[in-house]
Short mmCIF file of C-alpha atoms in Angstrom, two decimals:
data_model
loop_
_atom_site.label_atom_id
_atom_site.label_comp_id
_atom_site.label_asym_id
_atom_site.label_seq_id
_atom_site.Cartn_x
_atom_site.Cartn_y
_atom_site.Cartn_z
CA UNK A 1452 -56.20 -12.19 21.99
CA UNK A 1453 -54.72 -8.84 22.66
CA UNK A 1454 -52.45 -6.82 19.79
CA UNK A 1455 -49.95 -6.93 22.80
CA UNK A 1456 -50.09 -10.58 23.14
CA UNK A 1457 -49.93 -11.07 20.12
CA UNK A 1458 -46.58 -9.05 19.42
CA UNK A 1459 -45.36 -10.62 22.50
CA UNK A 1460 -46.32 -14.26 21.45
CA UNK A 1461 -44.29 -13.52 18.05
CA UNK A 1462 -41.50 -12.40 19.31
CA UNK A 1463 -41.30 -15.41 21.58
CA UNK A 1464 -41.30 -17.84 18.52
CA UNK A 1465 -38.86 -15.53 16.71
CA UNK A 1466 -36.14 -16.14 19.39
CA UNK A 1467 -36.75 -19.97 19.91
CA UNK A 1468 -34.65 -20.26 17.01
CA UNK A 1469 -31.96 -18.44 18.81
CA UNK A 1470 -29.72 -19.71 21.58
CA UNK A 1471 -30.56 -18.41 24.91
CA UNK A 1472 -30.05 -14.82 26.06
CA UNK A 1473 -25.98 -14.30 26.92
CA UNK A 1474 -25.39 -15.06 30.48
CA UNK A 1475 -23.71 -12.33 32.03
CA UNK A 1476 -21.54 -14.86 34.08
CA UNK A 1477 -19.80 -16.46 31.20
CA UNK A 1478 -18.06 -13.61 29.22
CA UNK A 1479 -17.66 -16.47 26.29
CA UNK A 1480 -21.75 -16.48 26.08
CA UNK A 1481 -21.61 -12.69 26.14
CA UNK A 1482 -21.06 -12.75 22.78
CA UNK A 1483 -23.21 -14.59 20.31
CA UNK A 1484 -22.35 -14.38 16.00
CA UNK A 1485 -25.59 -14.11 14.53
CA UNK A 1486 -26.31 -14.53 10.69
CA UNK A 1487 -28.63 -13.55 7.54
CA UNK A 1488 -28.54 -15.34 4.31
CA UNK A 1489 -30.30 -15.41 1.38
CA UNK A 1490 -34.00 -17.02 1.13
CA UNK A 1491 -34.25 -20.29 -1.21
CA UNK A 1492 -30.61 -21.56 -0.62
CA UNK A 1493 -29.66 -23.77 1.81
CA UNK A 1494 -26.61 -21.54 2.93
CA UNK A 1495 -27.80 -20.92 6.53
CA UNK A 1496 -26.31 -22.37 9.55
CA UNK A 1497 -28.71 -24.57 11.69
CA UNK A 1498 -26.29 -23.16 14.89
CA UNK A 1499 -26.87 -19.48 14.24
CA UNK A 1500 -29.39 -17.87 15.34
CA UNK A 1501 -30.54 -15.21 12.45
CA UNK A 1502 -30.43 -11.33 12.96
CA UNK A 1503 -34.45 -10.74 12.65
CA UNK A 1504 -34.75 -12.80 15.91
CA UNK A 1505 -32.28 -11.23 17.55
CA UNK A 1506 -33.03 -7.78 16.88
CA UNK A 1507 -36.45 -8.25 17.92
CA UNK A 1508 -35.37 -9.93 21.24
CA UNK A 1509 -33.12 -7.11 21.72
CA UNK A 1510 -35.74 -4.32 21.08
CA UNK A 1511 -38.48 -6.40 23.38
CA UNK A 1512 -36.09 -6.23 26.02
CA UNK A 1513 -35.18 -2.71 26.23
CA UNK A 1514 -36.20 -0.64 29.36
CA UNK A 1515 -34.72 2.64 28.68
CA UNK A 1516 -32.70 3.62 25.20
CA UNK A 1517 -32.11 2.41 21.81
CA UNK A 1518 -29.01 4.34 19.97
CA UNK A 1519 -28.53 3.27 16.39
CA UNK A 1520 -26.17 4.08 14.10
CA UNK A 1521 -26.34 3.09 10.40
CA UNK A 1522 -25.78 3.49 6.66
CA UNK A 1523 -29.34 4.14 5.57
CA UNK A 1524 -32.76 2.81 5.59
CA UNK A 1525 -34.63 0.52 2.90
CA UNK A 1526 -37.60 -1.00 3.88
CA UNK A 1527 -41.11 -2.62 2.28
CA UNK A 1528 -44.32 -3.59 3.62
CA UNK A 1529 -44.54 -7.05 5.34
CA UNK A 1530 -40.80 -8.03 5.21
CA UNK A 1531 -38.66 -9.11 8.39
CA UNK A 1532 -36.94 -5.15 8.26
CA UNK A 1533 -40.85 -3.70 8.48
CA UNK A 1534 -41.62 -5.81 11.37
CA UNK A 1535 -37.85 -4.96 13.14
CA UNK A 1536 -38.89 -1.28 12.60
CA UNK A 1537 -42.75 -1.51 13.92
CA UNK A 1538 -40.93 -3.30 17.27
CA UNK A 1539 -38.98 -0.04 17.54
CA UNK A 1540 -41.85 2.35 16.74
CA UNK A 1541 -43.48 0.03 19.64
CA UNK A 1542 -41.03 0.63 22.01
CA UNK A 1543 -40.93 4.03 21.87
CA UNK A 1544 -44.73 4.15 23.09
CA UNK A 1545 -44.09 2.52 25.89
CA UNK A 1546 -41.30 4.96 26.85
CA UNK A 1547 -37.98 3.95 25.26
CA UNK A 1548 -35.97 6.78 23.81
CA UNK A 1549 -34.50 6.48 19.90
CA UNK A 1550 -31.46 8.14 18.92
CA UNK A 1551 -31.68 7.20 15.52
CA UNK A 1552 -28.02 8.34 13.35
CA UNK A 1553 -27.70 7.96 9.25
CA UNK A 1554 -25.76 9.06 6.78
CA UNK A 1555 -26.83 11.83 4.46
CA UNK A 1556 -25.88 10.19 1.00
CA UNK A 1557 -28.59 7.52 0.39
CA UNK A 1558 -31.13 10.45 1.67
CA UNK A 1559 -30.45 12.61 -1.02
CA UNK A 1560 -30.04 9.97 -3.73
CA UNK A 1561 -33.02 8.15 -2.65
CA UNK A 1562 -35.73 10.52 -1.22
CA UNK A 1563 -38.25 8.60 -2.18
CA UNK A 1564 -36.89 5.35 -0.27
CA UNK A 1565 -34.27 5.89 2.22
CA UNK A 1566 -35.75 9.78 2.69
CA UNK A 1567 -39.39 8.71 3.53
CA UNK A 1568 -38.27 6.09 5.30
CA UNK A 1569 -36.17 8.35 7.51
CA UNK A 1570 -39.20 10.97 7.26
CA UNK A 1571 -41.07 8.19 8.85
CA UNK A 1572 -38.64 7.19 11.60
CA UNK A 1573 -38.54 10.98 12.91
CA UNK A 1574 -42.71 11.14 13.46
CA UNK A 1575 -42.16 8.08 16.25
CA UNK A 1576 -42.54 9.36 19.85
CA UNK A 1577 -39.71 9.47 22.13
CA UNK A 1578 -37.43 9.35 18.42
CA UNK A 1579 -34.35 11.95 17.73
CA UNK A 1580 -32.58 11.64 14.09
CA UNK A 1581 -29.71 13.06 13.82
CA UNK A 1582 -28.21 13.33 9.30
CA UNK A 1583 -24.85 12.96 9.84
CA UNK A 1584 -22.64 14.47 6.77
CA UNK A 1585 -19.50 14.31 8.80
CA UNK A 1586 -17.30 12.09 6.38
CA UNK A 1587 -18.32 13.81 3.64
CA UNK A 1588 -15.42 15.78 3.51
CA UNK A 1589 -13.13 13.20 2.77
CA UNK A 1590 -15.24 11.50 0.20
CA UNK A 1591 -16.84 9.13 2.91
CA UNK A 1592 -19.82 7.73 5.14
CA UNK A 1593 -21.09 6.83 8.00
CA UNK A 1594 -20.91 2.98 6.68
CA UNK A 1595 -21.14 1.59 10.30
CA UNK A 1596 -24.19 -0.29 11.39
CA UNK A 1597 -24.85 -1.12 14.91
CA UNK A 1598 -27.36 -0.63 17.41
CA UNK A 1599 -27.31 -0.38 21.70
CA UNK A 1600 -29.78 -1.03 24.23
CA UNK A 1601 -29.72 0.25 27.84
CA UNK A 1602 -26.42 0.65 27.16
CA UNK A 1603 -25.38 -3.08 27.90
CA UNK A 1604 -26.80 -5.19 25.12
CA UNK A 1605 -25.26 -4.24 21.59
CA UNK A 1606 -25.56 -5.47 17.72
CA UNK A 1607 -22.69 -5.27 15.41
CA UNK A 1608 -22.65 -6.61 11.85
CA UNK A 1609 -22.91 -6.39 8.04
CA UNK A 1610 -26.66 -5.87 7.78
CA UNK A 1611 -27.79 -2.68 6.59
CA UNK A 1612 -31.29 -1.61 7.90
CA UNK A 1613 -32.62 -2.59 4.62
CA UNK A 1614 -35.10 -5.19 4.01
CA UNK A 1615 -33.47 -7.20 1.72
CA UNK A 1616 -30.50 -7.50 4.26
CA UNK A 1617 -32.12 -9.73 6.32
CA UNK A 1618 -33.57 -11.75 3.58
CA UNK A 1619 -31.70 -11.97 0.31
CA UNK A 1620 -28.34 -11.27 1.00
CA UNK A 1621 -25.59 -12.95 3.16
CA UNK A 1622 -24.42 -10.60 6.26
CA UNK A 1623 -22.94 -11.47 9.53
CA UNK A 1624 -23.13 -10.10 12.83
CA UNK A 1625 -22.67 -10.33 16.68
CA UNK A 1626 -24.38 -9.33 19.67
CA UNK A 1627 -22.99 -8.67 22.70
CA UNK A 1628 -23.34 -7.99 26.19
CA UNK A 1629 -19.68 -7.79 27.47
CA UNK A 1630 -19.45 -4.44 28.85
CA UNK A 1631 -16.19 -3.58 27.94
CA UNK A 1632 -17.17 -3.86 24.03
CA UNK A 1633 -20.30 -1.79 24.93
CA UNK A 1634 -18.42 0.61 26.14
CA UNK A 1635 -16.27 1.30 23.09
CA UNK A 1636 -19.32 1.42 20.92
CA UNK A 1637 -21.42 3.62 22.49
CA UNK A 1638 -17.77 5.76 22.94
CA UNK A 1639 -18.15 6.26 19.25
CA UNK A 1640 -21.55 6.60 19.24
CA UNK A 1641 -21.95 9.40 21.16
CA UNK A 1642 -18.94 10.75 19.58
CA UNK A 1643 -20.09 10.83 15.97
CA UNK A 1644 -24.06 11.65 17.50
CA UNK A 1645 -22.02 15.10 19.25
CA UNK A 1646 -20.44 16.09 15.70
CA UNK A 1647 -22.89 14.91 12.96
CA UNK A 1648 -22.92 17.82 11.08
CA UNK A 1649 -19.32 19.01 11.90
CA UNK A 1650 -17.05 17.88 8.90
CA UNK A 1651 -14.00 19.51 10.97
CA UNK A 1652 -14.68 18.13 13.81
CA UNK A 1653 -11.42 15.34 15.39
CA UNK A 1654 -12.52 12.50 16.57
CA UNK A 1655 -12.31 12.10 20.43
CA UNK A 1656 -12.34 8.68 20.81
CA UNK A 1657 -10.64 7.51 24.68
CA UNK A 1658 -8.10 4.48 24.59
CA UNK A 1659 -9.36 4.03 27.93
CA UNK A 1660 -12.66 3.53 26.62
CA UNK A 1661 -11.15 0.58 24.51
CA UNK A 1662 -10.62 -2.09 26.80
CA UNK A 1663 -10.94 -5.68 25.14
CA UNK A 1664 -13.09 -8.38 26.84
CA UNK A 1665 -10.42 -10.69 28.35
CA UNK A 1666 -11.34 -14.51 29.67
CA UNK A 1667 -9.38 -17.40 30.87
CA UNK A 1668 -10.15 -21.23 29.26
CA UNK A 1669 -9.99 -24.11 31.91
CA UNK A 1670 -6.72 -24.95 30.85
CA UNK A 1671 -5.26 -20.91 31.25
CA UNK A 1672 -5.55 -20.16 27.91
CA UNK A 1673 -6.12 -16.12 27.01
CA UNK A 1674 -9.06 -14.99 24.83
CA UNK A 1675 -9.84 -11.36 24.03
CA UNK A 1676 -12.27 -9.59 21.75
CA UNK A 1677 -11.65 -5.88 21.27
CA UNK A 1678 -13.41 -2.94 18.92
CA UNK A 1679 -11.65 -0.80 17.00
CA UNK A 1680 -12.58 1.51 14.18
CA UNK A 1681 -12.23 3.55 10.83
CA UNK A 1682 -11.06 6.10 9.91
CA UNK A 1683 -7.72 6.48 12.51
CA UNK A 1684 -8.37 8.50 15.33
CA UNK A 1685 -4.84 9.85 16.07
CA UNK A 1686 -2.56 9.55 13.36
CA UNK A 1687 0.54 9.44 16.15
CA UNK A 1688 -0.96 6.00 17.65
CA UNK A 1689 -3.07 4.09 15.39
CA UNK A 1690 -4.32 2.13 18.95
CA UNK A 1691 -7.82 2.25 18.20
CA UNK A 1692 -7.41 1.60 14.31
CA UNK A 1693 -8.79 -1.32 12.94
CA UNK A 1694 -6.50 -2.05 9.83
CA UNK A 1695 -2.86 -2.11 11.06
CA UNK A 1696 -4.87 -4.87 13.29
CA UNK A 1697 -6.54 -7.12 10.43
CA UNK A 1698 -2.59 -6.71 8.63
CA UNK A 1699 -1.10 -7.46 11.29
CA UNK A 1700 -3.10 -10.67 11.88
CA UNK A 1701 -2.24 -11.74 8.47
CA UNK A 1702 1.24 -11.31 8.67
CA UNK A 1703 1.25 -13.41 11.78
CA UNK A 1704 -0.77 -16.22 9.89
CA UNK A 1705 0.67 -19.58 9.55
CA UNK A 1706 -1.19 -22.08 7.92
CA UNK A 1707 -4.85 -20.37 6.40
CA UNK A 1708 -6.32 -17.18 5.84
CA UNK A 1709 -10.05 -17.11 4.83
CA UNK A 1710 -11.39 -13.67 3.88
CA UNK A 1711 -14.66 -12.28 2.49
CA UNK A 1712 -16.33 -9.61 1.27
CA UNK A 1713 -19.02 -8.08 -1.16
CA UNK A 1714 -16.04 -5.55 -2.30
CA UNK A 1715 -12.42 -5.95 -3.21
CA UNK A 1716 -10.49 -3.15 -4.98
CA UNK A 1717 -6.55 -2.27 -4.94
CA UNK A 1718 -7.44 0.93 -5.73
CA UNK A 1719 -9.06 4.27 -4.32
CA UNK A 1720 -11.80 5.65 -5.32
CA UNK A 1721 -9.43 8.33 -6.90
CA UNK A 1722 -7.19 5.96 -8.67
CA UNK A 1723 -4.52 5.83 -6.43
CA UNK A 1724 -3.02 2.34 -5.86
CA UNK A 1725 -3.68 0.67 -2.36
CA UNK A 1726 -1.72 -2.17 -2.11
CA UNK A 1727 -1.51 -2.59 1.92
CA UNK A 1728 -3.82 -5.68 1.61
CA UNK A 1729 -2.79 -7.13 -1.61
CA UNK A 1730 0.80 -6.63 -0.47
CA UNK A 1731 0.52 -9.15 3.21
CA UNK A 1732 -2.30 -11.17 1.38
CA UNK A 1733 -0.08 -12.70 -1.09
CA UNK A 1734 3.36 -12.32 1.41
CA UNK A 1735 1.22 -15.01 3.19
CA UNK A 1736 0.90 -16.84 0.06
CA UNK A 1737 4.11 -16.60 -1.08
CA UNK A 1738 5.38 -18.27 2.54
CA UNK A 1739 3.38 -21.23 2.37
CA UNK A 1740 -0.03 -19.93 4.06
CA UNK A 1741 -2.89 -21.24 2.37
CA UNK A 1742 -4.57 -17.68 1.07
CA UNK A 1743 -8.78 -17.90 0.22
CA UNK A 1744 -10.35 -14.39 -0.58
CA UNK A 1745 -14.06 -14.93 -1.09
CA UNK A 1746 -16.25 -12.12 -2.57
CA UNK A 1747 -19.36 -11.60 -4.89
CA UNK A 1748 -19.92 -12.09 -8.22
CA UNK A 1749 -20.34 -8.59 -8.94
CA UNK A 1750 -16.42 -7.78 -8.55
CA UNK A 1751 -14.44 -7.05 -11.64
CA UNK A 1752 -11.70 -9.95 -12.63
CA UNK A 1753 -9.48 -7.33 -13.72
CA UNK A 1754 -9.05 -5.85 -9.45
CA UNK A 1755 -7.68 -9.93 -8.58
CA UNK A 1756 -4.92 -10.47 -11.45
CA UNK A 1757 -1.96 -9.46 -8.52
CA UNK A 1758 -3.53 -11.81 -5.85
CA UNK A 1759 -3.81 -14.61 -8.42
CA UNK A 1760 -0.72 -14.35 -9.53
CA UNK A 1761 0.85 -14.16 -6.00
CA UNK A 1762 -0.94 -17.76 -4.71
CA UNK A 1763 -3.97 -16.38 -3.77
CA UNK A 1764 -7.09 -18.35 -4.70
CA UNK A 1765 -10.07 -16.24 -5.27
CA UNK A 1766 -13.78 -17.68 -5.56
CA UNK A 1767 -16.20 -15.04 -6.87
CA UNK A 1768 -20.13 -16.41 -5.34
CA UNK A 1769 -23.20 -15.61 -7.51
CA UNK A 1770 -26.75 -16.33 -5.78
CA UNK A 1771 -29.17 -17.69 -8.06
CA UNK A 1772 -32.53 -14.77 -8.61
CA UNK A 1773 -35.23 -15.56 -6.05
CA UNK A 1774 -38.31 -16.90 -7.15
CA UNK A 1775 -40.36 -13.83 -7.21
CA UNK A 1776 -38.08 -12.44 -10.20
CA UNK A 1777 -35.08 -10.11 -9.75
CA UNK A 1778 -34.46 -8.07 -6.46
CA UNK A 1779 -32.15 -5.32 -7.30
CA UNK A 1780 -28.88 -4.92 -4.97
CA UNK A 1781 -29.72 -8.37 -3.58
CA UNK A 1782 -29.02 -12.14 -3.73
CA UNK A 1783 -25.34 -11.34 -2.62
CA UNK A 1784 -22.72 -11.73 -0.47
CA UNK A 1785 -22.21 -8.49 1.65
CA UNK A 1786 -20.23 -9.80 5.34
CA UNK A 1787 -16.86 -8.90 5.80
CA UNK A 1788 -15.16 -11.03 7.51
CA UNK A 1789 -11.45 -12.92 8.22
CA UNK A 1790 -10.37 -15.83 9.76
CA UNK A 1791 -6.84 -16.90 10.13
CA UNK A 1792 -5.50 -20.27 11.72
CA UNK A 1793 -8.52 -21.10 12.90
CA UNK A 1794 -7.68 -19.09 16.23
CA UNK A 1795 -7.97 -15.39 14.97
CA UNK A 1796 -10.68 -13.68 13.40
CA UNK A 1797 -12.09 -10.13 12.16
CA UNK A 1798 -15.44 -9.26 11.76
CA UNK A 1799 -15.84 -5.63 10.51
CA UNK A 1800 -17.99 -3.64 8.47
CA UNK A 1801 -15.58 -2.22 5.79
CA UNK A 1802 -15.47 -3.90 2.57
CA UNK A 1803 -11.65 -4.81 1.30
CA UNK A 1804 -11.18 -1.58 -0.16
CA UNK A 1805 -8.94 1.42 1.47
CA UNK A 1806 -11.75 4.30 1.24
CA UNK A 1807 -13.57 2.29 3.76
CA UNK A 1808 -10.59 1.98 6.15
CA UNK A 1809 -9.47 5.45 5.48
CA UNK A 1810 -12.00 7.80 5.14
CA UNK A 1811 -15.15 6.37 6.22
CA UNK A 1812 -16.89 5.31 9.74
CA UNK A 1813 -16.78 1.68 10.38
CA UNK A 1814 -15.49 -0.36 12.91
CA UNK A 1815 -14.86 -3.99 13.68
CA UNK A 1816 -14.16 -6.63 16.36
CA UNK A 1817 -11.06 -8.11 16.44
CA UNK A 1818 -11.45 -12.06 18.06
CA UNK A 1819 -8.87 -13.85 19.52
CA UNK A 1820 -11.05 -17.33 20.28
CA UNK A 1821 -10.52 -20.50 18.97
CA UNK A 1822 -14.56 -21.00 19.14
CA UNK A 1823 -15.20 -17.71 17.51
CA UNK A 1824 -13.15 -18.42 14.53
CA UNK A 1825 -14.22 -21.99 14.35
CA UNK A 1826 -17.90 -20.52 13.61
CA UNK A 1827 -16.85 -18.08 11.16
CA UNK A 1828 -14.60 -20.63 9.48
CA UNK A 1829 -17.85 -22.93 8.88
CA UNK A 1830 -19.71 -19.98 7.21
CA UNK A 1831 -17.03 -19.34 5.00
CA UNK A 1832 -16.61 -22.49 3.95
CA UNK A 1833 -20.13 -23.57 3.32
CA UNK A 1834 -20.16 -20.37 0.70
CA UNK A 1835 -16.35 -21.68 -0.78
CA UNK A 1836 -17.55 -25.25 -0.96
CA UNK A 1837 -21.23 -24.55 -2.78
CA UNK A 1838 -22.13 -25.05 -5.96
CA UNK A 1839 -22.65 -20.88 -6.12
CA UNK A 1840 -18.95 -20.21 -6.06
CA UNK A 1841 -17.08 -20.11 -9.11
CA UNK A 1842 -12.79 -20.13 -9.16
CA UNK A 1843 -10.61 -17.14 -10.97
CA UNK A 1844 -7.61 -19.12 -12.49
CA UNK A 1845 -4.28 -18.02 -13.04
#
């Protein structure tokens, strides 16, 4: 059998554990939550299809482009990220042009991982990699991590393009094919490709360009799902700003809020205070909401003593250590994610801390779906439930 037969035949297997490609006729199937989570637990959800299979599907099916935007690169021989990035390298020998964007930071700390693997990236045919410092100013990243085919079929999630993403730590994600939400993302993509190494540059981001995917139920009931990002593109209309959204949601909560994160912190990086989330977090507490803020073990106590003391419960999850020994910066959980009443949800890249909403690039999808926050609601509480989760008290 042929190597191309082979690929081909893998790849097939891969996405039999996924649902079926989203129908462009139903904007609902348009957009499909896809997971990771870590190996040797039993935290993964039989309905979700997981992010290796999709990726692959995704980079099989491309005919002209891939544009990618992300954090850095990690990756090892032989794990799911090596065989994500060898579909890539593929595809650009049969024609498919890479615009490949990172951020400079884990370059320069890690040349020896994240810079060779970059190195490596930028030798594929057909493959442009663009650096990108332009947060730097401001103390921030390009923390975003996304990817878009043909322009019509896009990724959107937690994981990192690093191999233990997709293996040992718990991300979420969606793909979708709804063209509005396509078009906002590769809006900013092609904005933040243009100025990658302009630290002055304003972002020129077009409202217009921002148009949520809109459906009617059977029984006339609305849905939308829109993208918005971080930092604020026009500090006279914060539109296209994905925080006064995910407060606002809160606020409007009425019976649960379920929130996770790897990160929580009240604070700046510079020790200013940043109470914004702490502040409508434990309002909804304090009202009667029931208030669940779910983040990894690695978290200092000492950031949670306001929420706790406001009605907030707080479960900090620890993975157990795989089986082949310790895996630095893994076994953890790293999606950010909200739901609220069981109607709403957020799915974002920022962790719950305001450097990430203020200063850095991510962005987020905003969900207003019954069956979208349904889904999310069962990951989260599968993690709150498990024997892995542990309770700060009072």
């Amino acid at each position: 059998m042929s190597i191309v037969r082979v690929a081909g035949l893998f790849v097939s297997l891969l996405f039999l554990g996924c649902s079926t490609l989203p129908d462009a006729s139903d904007p609902v199937a348009q957009i499909q939550l896809v997971e990771s989570f870590p190996s040797e637990t039993d935290l993964g959800s039989s309905d979700l299809p997981k992010a290796e299979a999709v990726w692959m599907d995704m980079i099989s099916r491309a005919r002209q482009t891939i544009d990618v935007g992300q954090f850095y690169v990690q990756n090892v021989p032989h794990s799911s990220l090596d065989r994500v990035l060898k579909s890539m390298e593929a595809a650009t020998q049969r024609g498919i042009r890479i615009r490949f964007l990172v951020d400079e930071a884990f370059v320069k700390r890690y040349p020896d991982d994240t810079g060779k693997a970059v190195e490596a990236i930028k030798k594929w045919t057909n493959t442009e990699v663009r650096i990108t410092n332009r947060w730097a100013k401001t103390g921030g990243i390009q923390h975003a991590k996304y990817f878009i085919v043909d322009g019509r079929d896009a990724f959107l999630g937690s994981q990192n393009f690093d191999w233990r993403a997709l293996d040992h730590i718990k991300e979420l994600g969606y793909r979708f094919r709804s063209p509005p939400l396509v078009t906002s993302l590769s809006a900013v993509f092609q904005d933040d490709w243009d100025k990658a190494l302009d630290k002055d540059a304003a972002q020129e981001l077009d409202p217009e360009k921002f148009q949520p995917a809109v459906w009617k139920d059977a029984d006339g009931t609305i849905h939308t799902v829109s993208l918005k990002v971080s930092p604020n593109p026009d500090s006279k209309n914060p539109a296209l700003w994905d925080l006064p959204a995910l407060l606002d949601m809160i606020r409007k909560a009425k019976s649960q809020v379920r929130i996770a994160a790897m990160l929580y912190k009240p604070i700046f990086y510079d020790k200013r205070a940043w109470t914004e989330l702490e502040s409508v977090l434990i309002e909804a507490a304090q009202r009667g909401v029931k208030v669940q803020v779910m983040v990894d073990a690695k978290n200092k106590e000492q950031y949670f003593k306001g929420l706790i003391e406001g009605g907030v419960q707080v479960g900090f999850v620890k993975i157990p250590t795989h089986s082949s020994g310790t895996i630095p910066y893994a076994r953890l959980i790293h999606a950010k994610y909200m739901v609220v009443d069981d109607r709403m949800a957020w799915l974002g890249t920022s962790n719950l801390e305001g450097d990430y909403f203020y200063n850095s690039r991510n962005i987020s999808l905003l969900l207003d779906s019954p069956r979208f926050a349904a889904s999310m609601g069962k990951v989260f509480d599968r993690y709150w439930t498990s024997p892995f989760t542990a309770f700060l008290k009072p």
